[in-house]
CSV table of C-alpha atoms in Angstrom, one decimal:
chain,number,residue,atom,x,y,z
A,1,UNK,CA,169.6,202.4,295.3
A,2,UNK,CA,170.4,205.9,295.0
A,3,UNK,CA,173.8,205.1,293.3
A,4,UNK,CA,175.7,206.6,296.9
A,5,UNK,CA,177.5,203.6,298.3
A,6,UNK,CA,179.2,203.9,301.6
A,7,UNK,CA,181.4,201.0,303.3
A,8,UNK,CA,181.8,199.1,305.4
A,9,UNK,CA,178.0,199.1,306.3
A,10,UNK,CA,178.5,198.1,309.7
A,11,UNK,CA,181.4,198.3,311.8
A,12,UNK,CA,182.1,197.1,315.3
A,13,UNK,CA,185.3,198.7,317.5
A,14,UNK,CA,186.3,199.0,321.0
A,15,UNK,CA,186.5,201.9,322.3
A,16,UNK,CA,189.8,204.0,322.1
A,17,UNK,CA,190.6,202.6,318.2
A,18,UNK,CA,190.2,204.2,314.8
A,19,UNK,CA,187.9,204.2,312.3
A,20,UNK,CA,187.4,205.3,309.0
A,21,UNK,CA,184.6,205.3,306.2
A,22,UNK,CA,184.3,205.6,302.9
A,23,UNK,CA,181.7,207.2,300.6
A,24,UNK,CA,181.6,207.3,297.0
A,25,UNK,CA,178.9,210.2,295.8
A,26,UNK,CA,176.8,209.7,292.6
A,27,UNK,CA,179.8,211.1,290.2
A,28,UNK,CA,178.1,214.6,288.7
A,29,UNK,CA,177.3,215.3,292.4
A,30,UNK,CA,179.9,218.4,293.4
A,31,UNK,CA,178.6,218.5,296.8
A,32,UNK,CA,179.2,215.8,299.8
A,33,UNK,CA,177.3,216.2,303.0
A,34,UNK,CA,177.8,213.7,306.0
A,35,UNK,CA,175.4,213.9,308.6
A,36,UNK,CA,175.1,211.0,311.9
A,37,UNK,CA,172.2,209.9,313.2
A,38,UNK,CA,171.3,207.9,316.4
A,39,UNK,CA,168.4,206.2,317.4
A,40,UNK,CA,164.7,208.0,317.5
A,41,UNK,CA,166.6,210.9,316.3
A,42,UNK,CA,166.7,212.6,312.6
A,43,UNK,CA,170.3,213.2,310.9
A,44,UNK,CA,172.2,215.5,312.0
A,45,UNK,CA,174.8,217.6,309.9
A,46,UNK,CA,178.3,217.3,310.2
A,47,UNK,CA,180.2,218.5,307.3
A,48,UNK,CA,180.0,218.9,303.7
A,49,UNK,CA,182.4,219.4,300.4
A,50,UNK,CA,182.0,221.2,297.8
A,51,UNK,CA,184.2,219.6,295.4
A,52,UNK,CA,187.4,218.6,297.2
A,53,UNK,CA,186.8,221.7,299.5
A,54,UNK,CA,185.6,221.7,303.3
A,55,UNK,CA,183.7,224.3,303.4
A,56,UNK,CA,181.6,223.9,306.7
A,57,UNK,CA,182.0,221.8,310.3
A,58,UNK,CA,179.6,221.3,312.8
A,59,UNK,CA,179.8,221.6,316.3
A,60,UNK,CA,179.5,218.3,316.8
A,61,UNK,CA,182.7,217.6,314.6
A,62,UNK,CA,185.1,217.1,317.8
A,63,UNK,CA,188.9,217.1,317.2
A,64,UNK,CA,188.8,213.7,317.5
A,65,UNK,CA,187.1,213.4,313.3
A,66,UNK,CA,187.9,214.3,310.1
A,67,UNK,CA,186.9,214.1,306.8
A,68,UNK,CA,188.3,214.5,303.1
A,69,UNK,CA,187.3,214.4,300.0
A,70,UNK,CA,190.7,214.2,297.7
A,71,UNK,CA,190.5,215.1,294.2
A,72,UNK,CA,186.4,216.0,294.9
A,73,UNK,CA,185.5,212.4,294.3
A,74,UNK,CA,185.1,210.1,296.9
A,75,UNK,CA,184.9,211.2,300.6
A,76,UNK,CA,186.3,209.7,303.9
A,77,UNK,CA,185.2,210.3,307.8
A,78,UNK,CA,188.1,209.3,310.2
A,79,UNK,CA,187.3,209.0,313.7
A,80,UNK,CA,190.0,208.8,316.6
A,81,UNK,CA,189.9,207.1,319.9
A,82,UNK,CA,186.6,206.1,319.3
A,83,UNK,CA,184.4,206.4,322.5
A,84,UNK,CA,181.0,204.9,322.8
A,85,UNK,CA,178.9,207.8,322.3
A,86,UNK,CA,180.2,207.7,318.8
A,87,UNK,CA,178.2,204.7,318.2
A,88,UNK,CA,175.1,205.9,315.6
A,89,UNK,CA,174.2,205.6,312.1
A,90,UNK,CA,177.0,207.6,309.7
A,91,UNK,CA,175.0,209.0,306.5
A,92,UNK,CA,176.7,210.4,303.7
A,93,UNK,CA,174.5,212.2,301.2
A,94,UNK,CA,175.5,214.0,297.6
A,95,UNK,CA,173.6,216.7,295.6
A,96,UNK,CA,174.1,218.5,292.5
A,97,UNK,CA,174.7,222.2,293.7
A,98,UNK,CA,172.2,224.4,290.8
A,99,UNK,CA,171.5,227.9,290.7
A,100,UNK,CA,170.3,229.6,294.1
A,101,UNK,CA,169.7,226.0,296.1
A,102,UNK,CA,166.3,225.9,296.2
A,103,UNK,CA,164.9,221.8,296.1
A,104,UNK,CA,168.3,220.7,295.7
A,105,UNK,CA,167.8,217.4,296.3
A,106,UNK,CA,170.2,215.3,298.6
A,107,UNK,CA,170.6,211.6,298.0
A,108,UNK,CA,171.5,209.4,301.1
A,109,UNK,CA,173.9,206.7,301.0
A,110,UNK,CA,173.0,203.2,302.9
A,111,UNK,CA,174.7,204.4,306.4
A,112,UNK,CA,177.8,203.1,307.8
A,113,UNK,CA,176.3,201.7,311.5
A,114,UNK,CA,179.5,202.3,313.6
A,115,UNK,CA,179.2,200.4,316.8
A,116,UNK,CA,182.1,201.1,320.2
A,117,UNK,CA,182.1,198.7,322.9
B,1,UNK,CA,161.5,226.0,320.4
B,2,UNK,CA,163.7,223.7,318.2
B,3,UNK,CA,164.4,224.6,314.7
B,4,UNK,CA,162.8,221.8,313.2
B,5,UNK,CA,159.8,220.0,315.4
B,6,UNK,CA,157.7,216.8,315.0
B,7,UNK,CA,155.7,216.1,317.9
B,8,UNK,CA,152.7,214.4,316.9
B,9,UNK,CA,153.3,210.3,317.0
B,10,UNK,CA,153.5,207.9,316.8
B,11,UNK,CA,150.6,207.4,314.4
B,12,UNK,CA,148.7,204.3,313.2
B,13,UNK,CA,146.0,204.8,310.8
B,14,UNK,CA,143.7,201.6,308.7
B,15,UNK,CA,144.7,200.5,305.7
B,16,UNK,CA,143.6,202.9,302.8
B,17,UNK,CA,143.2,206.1,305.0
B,18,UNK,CA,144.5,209.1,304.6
B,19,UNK,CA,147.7,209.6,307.0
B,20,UNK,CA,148.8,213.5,308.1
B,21,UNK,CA,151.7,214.1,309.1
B,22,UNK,CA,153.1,217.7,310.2
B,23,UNK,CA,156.1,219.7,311.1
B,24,UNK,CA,156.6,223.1,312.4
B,25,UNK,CA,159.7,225.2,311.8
B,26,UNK,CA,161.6,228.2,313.2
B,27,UNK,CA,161.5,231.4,311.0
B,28,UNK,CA,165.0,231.7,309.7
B,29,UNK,CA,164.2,232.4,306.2
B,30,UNK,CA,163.7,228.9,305.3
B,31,UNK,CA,164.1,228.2,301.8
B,32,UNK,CA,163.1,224.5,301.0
B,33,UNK,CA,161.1,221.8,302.5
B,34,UNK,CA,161.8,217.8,302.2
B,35,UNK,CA,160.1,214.8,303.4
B,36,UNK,CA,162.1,211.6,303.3
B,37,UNK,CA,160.8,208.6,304.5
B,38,UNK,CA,162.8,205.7,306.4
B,39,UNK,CA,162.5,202.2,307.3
B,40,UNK,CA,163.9,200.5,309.9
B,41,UNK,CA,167.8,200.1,309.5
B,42,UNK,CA,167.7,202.0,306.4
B,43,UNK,CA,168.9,205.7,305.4
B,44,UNK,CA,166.3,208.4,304.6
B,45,UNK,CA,165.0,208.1,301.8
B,46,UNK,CA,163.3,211.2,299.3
B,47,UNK,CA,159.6,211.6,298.7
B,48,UNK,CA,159.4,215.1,297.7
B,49,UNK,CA,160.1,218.6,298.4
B,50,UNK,CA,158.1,222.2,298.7
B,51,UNK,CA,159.2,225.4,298.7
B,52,UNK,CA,156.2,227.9,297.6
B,53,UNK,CA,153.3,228.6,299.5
B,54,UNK,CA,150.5,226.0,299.0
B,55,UNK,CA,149.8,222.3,298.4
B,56,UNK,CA,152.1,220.0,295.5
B,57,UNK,CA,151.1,216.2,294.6
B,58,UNK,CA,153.2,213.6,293.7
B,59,UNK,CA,150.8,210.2,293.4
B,60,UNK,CA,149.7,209.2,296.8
B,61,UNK,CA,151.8,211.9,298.2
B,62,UNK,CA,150.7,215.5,299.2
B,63,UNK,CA,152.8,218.3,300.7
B,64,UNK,CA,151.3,221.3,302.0
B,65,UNK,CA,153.4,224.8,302.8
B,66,UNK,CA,151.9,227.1,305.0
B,67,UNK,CA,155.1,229.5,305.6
B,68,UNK,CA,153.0,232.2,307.5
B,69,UNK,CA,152.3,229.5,309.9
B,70,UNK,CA,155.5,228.0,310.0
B,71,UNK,CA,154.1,224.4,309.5
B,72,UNK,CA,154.6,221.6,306.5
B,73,UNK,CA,152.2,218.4,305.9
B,74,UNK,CA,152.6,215.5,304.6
B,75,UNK,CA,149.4,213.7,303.5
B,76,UNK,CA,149.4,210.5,302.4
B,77,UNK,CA,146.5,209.3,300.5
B,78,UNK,CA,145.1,205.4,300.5
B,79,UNK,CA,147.8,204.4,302.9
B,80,UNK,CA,149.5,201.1,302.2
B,81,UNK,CA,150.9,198.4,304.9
B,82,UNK,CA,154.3,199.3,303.2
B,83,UNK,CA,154.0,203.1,303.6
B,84,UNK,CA,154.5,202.0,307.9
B,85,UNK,CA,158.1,203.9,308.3
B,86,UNK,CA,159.2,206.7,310.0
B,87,UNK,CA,158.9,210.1,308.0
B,88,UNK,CA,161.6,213.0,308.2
B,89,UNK,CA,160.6,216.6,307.8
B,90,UNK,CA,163.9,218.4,306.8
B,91,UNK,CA,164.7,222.4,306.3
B,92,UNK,CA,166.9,223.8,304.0
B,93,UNK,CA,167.5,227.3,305.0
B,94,UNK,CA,168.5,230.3,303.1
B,95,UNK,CA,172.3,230.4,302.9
B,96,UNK,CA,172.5,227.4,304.5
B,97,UNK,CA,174.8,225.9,301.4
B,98,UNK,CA,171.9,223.1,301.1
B,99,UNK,CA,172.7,221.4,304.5
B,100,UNK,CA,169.5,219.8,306.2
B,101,UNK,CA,168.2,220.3,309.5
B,102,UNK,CA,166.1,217.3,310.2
B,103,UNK,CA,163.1,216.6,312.7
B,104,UNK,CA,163.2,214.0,315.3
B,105,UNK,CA,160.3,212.4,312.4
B,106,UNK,CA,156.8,210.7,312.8
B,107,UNK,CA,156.8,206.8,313.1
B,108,UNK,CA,153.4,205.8,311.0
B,109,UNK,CA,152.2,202.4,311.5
B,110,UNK,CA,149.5,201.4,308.6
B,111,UNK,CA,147.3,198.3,309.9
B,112,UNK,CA,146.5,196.0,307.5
């Protein structure tokens, strides 16, 4: 347990409904990155917070998600009209951002497995 | 070639081997190096990290930097049944605010 907790852990929809999860960051963590990860692939990065700032969005971050982090604690990723090529693993990871970055170390969450029939 | 590659696996070595496991990179000023390792249904989890030339040892666990060749190793000494996972090589470039850019990874299957 890396002390990241993410819920629900598994979530099944049909397609065209909305979704949201919830991450909760170890709590001296300032940064929040959430990455999504499908199978025989590695993570890929989707956006992060630095605090309760987004400060960068992926590509892959359609119109159709979004994310917050009020207050720079816990973190949510919406997404809309859920279609089934959003089905993958969800990973949310947290770091303490020191000095110039080098071997910060990211912590992952358990993964939210989203599922769209 | 992609950013972050892992081409060689999947790999099954005998019980108490030593498993290598390697990744090559693009040169974008790459800063720091991480190998996570991840079991089936489960998030990545950290082993260690590199970021200066050379090799750094953590138990069973060695990582090697070689950044004029553009590669990273993981060595994994007297391999266990329970080390059999997939392993993630991940970049963090230079003003990259920390994100990760993540290999496909290396699926290693000990036999016991």
């Amino acid at each position: 347990d890396t002390g990241v907790s993410q819920n629900p852990r598994h979530k099944i929809t049909k397609r065209g409904q909305n979704v949201t999860f919830r991450c909760d960051p170890i709590s001296e963590h300032n940064r929040l990155y959430w990455y999504r990860q499908t199978l025989g692939q590695g993570p890929e990065f989707l956006t992060y917070f630095q605090n309760e700032a987004q400060l960068e969005k992926s590509r892959l971050l359609s119109d159709r998600f979004s994310a917050e982090r009020p207050k720079g604690s816990f973190s949510t990723l919406e997404i809309q009209r859920t279609e089934q090529g959003d089905s993958a693993m969800y990973l949310c990871a947290s770091l303490r951002s020191v000095g110039t970055g080098v071997g910060n170390e990211q912590f992952f969450g358990p993964g939210t497995r989203l599922t769209v029939l | 070639q992609k950013e972050v590659e892992q081409n060689s696996g999947p790999l099954s070595v005998p019980e108490g081997a030593i498993a290598s496991l390697n990744c090559t990179y693009s040169d974008r000023g790459s800063q720091s190096f991480f190998w996570y390792r991840q079991y089936s249904g489960k998030s990545p989890e950290l082993i260690m990290f590199i970021y200066s030339n050379g090799d750094k040892e953590d138990g069973r666990f060695t990582a090697q930097l070689n950044k004029a060749s553009q590669y990273v190793s993981l060595l994994i000494r007297d391999s266990q049944p329970s080390d059999s996972a997939t392993y993630l090589c991940a970049v963090n470039w230079a003003g990259a605010n920390s994100k990760l850019t993540f290999g496909k990874g290396i699926t290693l299957s000990v036999r016991p």
